Short mmCIF file of C-alpha atoms in Angstrom, two decimals:
data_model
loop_
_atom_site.label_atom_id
_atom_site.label_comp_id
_atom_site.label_asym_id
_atom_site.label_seq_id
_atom_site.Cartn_x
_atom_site.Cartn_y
_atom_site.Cartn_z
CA UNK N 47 200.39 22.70 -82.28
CA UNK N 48 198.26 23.42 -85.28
CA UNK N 49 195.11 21.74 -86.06
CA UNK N 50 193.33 22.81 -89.74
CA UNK N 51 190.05 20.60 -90.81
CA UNK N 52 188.33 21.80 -93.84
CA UNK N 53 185.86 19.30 -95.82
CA UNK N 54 187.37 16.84 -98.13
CA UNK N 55 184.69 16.99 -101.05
CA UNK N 56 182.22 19.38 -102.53
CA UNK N 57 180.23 19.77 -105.82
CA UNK N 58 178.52 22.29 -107.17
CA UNK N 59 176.55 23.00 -110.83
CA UNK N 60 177.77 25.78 -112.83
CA UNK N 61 176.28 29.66 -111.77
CA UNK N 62 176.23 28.49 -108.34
CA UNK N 63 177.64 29.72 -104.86
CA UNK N 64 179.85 27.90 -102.79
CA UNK N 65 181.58 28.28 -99.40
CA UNK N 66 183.70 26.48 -98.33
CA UNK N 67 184.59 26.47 -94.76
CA UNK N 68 187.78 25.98 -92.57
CA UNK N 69 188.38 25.80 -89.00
CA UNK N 70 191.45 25.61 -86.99
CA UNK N 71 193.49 25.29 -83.69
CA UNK N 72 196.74 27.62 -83.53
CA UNK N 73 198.89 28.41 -80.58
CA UNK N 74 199.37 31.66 -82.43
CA UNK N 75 198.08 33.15 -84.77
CA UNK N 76 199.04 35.32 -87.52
CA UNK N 77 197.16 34.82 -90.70
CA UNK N 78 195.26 32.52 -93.07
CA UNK N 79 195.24 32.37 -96.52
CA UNK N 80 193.76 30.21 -98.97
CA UNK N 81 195.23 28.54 -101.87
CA UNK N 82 193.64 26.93 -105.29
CA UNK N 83 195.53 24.16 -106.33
CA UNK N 84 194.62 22.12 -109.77
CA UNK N 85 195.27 18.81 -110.47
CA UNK N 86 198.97 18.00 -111.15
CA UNK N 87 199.65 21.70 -110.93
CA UNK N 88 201.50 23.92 -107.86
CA UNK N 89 199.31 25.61 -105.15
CA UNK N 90 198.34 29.40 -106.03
CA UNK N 91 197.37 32.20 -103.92
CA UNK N 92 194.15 33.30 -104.06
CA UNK N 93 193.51 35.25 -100.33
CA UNK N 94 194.79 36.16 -97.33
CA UNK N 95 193.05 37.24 -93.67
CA UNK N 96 194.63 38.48 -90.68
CA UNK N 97 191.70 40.90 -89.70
CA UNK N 98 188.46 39.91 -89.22
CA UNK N 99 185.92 40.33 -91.33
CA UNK N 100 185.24 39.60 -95.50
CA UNK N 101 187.85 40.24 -98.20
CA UNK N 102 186.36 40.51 -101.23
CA UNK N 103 188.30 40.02 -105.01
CA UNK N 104 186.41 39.41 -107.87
CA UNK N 105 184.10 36.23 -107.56
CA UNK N 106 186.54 34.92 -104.81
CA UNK N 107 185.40 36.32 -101.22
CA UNK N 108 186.94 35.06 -97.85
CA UNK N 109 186.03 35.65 -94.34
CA UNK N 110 187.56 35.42 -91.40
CA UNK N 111 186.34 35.17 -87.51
CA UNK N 112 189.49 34.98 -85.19
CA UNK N 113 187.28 34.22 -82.03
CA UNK N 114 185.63 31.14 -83.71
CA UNK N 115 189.15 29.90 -85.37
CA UNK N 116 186.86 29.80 -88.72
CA UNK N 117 187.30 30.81 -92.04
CA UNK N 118 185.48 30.61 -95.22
CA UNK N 119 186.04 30.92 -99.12
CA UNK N 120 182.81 31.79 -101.15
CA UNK N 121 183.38 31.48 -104.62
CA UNK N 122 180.61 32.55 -106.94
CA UNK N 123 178.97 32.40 -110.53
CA UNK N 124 180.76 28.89 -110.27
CA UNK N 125 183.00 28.17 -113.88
CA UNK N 126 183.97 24.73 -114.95
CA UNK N 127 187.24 26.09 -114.17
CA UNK N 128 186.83 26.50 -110.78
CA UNK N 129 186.85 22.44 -110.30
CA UNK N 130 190.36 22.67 -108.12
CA UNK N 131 191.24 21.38 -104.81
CA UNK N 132 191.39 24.59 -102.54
CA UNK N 133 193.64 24.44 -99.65
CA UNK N 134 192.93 26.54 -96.49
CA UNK N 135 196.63 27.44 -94.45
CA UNK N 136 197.40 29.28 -90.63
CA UNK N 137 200.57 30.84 -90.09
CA UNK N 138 201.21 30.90 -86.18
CA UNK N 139 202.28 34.12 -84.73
CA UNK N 140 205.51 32.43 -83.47
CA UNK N 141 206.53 30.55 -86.54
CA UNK N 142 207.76 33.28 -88.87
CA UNK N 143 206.51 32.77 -92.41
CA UNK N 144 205.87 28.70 -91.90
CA UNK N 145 202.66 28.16 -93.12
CA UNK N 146 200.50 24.76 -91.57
CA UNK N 147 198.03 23.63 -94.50
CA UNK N 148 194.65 21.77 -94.09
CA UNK N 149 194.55 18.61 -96.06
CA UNK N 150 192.43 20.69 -99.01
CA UNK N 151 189.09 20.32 -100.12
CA UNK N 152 188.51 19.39 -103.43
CA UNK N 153 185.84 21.23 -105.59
CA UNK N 154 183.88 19.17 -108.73
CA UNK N 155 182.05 21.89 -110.84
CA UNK N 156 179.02 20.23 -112.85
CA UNK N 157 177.96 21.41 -115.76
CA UNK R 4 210.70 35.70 -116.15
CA UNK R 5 210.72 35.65 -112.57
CA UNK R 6 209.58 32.57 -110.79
CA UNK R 7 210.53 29.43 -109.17
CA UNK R 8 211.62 26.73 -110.86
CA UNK R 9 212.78 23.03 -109.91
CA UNK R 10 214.09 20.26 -111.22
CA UNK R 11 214.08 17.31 -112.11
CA UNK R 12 210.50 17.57 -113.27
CA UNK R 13 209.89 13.95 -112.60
CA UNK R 14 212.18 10.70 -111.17
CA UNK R 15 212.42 6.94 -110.79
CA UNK R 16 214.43 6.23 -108.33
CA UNK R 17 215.98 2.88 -107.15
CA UNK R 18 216.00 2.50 -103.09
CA UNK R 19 219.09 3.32 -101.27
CA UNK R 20 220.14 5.56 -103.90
CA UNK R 21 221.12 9.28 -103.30
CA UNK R 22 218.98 11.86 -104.87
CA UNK R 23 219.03 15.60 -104.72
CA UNK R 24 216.02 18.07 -106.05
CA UNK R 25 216.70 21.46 -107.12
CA UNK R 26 214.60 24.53 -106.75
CA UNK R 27 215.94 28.05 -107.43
CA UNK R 28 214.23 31.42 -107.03
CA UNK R 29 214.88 35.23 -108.32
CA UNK R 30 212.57 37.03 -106.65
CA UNK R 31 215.04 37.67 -104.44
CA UNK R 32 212.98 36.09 -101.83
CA UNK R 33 214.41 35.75 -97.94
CA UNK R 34 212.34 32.69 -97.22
CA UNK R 35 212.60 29.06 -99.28
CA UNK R 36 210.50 25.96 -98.09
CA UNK R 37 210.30 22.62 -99.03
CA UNK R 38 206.56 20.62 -98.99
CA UNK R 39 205.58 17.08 -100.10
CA UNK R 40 202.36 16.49 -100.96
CA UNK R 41 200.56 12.55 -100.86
CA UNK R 42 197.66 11.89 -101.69
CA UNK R 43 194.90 12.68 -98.69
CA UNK R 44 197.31 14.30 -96.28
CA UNK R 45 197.79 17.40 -98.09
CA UNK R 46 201.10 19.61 -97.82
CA UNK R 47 203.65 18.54 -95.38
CA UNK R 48 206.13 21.31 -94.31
CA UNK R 49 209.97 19.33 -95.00
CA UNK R 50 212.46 22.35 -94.24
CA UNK R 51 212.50 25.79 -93.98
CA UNK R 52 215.11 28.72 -94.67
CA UNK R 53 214.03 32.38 -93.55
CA UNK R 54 217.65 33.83 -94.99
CA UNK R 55 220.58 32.59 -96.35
CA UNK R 56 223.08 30.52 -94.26
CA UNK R 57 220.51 29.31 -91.90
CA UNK R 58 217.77 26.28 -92.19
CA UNK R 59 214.95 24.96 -89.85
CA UNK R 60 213.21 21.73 -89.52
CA UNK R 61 209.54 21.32 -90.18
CA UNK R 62 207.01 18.54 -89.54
CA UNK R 63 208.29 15.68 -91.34
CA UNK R 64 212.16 16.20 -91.59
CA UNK R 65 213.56 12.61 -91.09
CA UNK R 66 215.40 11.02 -94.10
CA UNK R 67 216.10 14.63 -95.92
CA UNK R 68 218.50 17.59 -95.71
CA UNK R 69 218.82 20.68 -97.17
CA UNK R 70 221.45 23.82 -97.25
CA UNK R 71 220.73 27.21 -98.19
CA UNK R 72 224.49 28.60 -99.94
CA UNK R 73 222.60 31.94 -101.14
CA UNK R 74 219.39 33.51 -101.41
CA UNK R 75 218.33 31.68 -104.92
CA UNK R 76 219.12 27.94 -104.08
CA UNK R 77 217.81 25.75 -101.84
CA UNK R 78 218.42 22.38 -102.64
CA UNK R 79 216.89 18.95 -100.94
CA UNK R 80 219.05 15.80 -100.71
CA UNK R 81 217.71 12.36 -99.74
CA UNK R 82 220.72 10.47 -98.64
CA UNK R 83 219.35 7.30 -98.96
CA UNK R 84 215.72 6.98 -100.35
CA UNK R 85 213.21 4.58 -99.29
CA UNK R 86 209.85 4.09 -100.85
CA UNK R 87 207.72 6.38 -98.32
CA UNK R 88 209.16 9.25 -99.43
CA UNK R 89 207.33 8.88 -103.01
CA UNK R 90 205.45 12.09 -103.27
CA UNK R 91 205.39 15.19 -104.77
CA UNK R 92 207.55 17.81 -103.23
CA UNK R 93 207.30 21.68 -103.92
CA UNK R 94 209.47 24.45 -103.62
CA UNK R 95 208.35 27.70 -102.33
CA UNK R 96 209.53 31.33 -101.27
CA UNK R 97 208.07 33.83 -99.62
CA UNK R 98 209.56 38.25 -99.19
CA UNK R 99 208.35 37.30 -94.94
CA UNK R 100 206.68 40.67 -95.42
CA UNK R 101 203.66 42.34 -93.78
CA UNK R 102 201.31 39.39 -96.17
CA UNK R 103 204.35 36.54 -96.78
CA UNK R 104 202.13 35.08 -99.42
CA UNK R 105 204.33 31.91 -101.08
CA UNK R 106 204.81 31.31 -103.83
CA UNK R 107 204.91 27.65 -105.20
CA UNK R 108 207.84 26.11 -108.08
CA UNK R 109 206.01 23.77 -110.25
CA UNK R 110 206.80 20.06 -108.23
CA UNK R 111 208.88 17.05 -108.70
CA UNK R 112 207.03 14.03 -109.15
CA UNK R 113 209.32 11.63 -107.37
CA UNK R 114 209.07 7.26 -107.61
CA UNK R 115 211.08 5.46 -105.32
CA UNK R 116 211.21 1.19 -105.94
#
């Protein structure tokens, strides 16, 4: 099965850094990719890992550590526009392109 | 413009009743999914379709079907709605190459009384 827990809520002040951080459980493995979702919109892409280590584009970096099941999504010089729930996803190595999302953590950017 | 796009955008529906939700691609994509989405559970795989001609069930299947004619349609029917299955459910379609990133359709807000 596939377990994904990522943190329901964060805030941050405009400028800032944030990470936000997702573990997970796979049978498999084959992936992760996170996803910025705002409200009453559809999910976009914003990254994908299947390597370990950081990918870097733009202000967006994510990192991922395949022996830990952990993943993170730094996002930084923070914009009001960046408020967005971000969704972390696994695709298992025997499930084709099925991906298994995390419930999504939503991000409140303060002026 | 290429894309997904579904439709109805939005529906009231009465219990019992038969409802289908559209979603059609032209990216040429292999791979069509359906998701809902409610409110603290996040996105909840429905059915899948890695090609044309075949379908696969996901994680929360019961009450829905779906067919897959060609590669651009992929339709969802509820034969007989109930009020648990108000959400809002997303298309998406993916190449299923080296990255398969998905891509979402825009979501119909569905109401069932």
């Amino acid at each position: 099965g596939q377990n994904i827990d990522q943190p329901t809520e964060m805030t941050a002040t405009e400028g800032a850094i944030v990470q936000i951080n997702c573990t997970y459980q796979t049978s498999g493995f084959n992936g992760l990719f996170w996803y910025q979702q705002h409200a009453g919109e559809a999910p976009t892409f914003l990254s994908y890992n299947v390597l370990d280590g950081l990918e870097e584009k733009g202000r967006f970096s994510s990192f991922l550590s395949r022996s830990k099941g952990y993943s993170y999504l730094l996002l930084k010089e923070l914009q009001m526009k960046d408020s967005a729930s971000y969704l972390c996803a696994v695709r298992g190595r025997s499930t084709l392109g099925r991906l298994y999302f995390g419930r999504g953590t939503q991000l409140t950017v303060w002026p | 413009i290429a894309g997904i796009t579904q439709a109805p955008t939005s529906q009231i529906l009465a219990a019992g009743r038969r409802m289908t939700l559209r979603c059609t691609q032209d990216m040429r994509h292999n791979a069509m999914y359906w998701y809902r989405q409610d409110l603290g559970l996040g996105l909840r795989l429905i059915h899948y379709s890695n090609t044309a001609g075949t379908t696969g069930k996901g994680e929360v299947p019961d009450g829905y079907s779906v067919s897959r004619a060609n590669t651009d349609d992929f339709p969802l029917t509820l034969a007989s709605a109930v009020p648990s299955q108000t959400s809002v459910y997303f298309c998406a379609s993916s190449d299923m190459g080296r990255r398969d990133e998905q891509f979402f359709g825009p979501g119909t807000r569905l109401t069932v009384l």
